[in-house]
Short mmCIF file of C-alpha atoms in Angstrom, two decimals:
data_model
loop_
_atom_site.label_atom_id
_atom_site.label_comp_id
_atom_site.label_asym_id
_atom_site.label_seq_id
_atom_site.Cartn_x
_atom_site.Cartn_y
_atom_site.Cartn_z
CA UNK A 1 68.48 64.17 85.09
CA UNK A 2 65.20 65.90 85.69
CA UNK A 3 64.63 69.58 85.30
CA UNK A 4 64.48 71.52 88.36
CA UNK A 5 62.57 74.37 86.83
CA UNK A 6 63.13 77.40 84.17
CA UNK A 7 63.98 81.29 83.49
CA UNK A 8 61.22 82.70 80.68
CA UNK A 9 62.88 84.98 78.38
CA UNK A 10 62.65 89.40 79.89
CA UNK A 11 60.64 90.17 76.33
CA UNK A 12 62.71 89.18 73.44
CA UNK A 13 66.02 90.64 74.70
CA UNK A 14 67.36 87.66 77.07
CA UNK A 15 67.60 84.22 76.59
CA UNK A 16 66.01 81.92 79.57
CA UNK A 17 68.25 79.24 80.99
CA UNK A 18 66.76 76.01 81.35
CA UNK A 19 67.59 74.22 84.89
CA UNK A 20 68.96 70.83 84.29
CA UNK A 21 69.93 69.68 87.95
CA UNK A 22 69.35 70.91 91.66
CA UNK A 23 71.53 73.22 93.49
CA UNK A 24 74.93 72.46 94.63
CA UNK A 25 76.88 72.85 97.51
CA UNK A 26 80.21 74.30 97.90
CA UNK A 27 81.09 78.13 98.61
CA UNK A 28 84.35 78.96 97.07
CA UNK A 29 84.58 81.76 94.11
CA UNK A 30 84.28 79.37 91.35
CA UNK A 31 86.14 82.17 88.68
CA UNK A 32 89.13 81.54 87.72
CA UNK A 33 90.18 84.64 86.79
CA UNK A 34 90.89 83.76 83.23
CA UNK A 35 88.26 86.06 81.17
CA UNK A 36 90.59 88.65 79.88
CA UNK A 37 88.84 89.57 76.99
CA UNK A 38 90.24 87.84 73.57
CA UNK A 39 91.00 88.22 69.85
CA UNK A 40 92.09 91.32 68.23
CA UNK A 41 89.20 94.02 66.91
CA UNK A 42 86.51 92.16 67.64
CA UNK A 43 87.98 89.20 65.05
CA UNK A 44 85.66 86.20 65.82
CA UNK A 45 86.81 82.49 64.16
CA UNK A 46 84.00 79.61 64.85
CA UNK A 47 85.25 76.62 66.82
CA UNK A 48 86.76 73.48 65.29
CA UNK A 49 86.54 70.33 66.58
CA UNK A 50 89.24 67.18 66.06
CA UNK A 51 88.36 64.11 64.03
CA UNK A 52 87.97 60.93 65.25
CA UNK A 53 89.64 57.83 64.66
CA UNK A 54 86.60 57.11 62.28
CA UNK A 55 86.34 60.22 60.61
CA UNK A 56 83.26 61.79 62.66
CA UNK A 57 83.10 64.51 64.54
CA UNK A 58 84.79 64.09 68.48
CA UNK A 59 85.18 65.64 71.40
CA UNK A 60 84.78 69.81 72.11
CA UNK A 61 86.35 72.64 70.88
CA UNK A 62 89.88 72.29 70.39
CA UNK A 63 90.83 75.58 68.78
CA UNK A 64 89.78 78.66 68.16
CA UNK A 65 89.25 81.31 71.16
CA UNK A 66 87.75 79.63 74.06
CA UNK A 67 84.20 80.22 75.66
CA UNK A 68 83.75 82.41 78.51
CA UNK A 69 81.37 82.60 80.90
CA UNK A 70 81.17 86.14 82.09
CA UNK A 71 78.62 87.61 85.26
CA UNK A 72 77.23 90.78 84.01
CA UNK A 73 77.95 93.89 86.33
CA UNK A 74 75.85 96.32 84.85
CA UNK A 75 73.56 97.54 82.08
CA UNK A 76 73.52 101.02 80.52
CA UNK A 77 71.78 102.62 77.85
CA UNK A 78 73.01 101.60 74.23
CA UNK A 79 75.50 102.22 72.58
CA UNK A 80 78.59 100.63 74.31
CA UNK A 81 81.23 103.97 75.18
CA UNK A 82 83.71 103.66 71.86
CA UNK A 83 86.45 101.91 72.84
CA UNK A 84 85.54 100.45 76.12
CA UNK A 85 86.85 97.28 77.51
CA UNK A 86 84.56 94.40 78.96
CA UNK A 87 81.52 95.89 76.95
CA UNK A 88 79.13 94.39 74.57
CA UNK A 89 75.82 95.49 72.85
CA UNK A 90 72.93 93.18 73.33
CA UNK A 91 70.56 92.43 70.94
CA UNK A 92 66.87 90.19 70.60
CA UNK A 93 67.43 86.42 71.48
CA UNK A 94 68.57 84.30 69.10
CA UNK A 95 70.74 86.69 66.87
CA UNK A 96 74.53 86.64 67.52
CA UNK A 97 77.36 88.53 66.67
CA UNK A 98 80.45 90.54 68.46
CA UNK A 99 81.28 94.50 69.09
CA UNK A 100 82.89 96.18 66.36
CA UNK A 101 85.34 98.63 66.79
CA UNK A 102 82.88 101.63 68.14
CA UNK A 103 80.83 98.59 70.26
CA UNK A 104 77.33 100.40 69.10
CA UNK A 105 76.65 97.67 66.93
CA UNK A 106 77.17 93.97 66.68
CA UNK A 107 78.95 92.18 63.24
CA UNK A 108 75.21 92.10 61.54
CA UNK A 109 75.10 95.86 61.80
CA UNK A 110 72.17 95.76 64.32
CA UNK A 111 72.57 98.14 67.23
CA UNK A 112 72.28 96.84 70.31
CA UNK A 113 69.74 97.15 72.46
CA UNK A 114 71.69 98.10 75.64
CA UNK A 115 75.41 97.50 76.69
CA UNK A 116 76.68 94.92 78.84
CA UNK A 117 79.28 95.49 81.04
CA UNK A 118 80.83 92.60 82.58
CA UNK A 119 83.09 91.05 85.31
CA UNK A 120 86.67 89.29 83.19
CA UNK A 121 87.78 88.31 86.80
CA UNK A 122 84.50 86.49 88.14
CA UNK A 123 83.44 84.24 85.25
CA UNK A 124 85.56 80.88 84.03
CA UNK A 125 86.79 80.00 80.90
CA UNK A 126 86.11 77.15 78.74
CA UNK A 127 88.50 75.47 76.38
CA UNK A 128 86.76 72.30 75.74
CA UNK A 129 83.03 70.82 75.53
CA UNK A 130 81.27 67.97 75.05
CA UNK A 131 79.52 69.59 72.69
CA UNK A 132 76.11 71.74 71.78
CA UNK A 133 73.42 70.83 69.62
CA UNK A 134 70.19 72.89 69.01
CA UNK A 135 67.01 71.06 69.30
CA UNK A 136 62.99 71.36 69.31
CA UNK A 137 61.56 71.31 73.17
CA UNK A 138 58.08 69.43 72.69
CA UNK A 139 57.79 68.75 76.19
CA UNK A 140 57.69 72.16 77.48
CA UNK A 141 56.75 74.04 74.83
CA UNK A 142 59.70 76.41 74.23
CA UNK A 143 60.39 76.14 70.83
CA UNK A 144 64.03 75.76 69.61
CA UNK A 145 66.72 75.27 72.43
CA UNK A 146 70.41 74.78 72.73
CA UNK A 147 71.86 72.17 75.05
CA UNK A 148 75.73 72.55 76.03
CA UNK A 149 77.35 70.02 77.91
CA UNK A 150 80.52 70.81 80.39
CA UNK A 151 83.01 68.25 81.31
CA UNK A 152 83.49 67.16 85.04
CA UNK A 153 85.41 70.51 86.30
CA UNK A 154 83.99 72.64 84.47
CA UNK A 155 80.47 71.58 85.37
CA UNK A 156 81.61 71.72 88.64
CA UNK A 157 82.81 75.77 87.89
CA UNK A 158 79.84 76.17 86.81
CA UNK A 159 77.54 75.04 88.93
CA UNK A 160 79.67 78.20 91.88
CA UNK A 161 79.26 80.54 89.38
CA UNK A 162 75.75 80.01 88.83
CA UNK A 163 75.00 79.53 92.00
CA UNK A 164 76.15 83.18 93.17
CA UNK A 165 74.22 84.58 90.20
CA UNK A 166 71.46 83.04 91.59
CA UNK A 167 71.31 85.22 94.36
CA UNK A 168 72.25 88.51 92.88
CA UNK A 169 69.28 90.80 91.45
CA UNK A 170 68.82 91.88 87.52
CA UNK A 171 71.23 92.77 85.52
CA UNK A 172 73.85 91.35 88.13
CA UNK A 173 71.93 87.67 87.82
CA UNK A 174 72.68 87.20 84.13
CA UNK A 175 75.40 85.64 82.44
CA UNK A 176 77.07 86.45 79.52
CA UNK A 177 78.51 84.28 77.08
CA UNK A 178 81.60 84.83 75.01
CA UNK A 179 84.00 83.41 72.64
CA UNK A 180 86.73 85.97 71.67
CA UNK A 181 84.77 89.38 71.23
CA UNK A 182 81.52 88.16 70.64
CA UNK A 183 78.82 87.77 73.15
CA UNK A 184 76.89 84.73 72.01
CA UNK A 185 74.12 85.03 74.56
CA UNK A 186 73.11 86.65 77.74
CA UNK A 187 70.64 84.09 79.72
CA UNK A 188 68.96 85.11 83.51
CA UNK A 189 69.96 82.28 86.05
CA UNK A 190 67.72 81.82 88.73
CA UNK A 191 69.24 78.55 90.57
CA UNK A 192 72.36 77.16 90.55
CA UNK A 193 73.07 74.79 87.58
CA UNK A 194 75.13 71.41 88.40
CA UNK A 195 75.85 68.35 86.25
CA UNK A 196 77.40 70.26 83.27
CA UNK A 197 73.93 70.22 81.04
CA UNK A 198 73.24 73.66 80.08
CA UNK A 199 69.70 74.54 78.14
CA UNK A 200 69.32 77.70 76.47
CA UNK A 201 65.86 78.90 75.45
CA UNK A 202 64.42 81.97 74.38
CA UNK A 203 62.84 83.38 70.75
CA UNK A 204 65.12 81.29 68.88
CA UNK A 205 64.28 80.00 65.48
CA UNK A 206 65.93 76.85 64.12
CA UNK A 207 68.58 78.45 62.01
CA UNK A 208 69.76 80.66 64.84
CA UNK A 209 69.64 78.02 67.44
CA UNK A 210 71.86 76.03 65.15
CA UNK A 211 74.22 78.89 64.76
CA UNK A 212 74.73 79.32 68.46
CA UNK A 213 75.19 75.65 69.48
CA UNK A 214 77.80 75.95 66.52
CA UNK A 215 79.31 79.08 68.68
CA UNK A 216 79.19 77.41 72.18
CA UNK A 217 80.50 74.01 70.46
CA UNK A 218 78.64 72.24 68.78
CA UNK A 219 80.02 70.18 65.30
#
């Protein structure tokens, strides 16, 4: 499928979201009102995926907390307000970890750069991939990227939800990404994203590119 354009990275603070398909059609909510925020104090456990019949790695995620995709409502000053709900610090592209229990800073200790406030109700939830790797783009030029693939109805979430983000202006265009109470990642969309191929690129090097396809799914 070709690429219908992409998002550069808003200095080193937000991923860009590669476009892997043209716009689709369709005008109903596309949440489904499942992104209640998981996990208990910020506890984060990676994904694990079920063997196959010949001992490789198949399928998605299986277990573990699920992957959320979450619009972003607002962004304030860091730190995150102790205590509060929906709220996570960002942080440069290509570093992950979660809130901890004051959400100033994320797991690594880093501070975040500003907090992210987001929308539980309008985003979708995720409970099984096809799976993420992290490769090298030579065709564009954008370094290390992470490709997540949907299945059929969750592309098809997906492709609503991006769709509305489209239209919204910054912060309200971004989407966040998280699996229990981490935020993963925090890419702009700028077009609606259909066929369930999802390309994250930003200042990732290869060891955290790797570690967030192994977040989002990957084996």
């Amino acid at each position: 499928m070709g690429l219908s354009g992409n998002v550069r990275a808003r200095g080193a603070a937000v991923a860009g979201l590669l476009l892997a398909a043209t716009a689709v059609s369709g005008c109903d909510g596309g949440g489904d009102g499942s992104g209640g925020r998981g996990g208990p104090g910020g506890a984060f456990d990676p994904p694990t995926r079920a063997p196959s019949a010949t001992g490789g790695a198949a399928g998605g995620v299986v277990s573990g907390p699920p992957l959320r995709f979450l619009p972003v409502e607002r962004e304030d000053p860091a730190p995150c307000p102790s205590g509060a709900a929906d709220a996570y610090p960002d942080r440069p592209t290509g570093q992950t970890g979660g809130t901890d229990q004051t959400g100033g800073t994320d797991q690594t200790g880093q501070a975040g750069q500003s907090c992210l406030h987001v929308d539980p109700d309008a985003g979708m939830t995720v409970r099984e991939t096809k799976g993420a790797r992290a490769t090298y783009d030579n065709q564009y030029s954008q370094g290390y990227v992470v490709i997540v693939h949907l299945r059929g109805a969750d592309a098809a979430r997906f492709g609503r939800l991006t769709g509305r983000l489209a239209q919204q202006q910054s912060p309200r265009n971004r989407l966040a990404m998280v699996r229990g109470d981490k935020l993963l990642s925090a890419p702009v969309v700028s077009a609606a994203i259909s066929g369930g191929k999802i390309q994250i690129s930003g200042s990732f090097t290869r060891e955290s590119a790797e570690r967030l396809a192994r977040d989002l799914g990957g084996g």
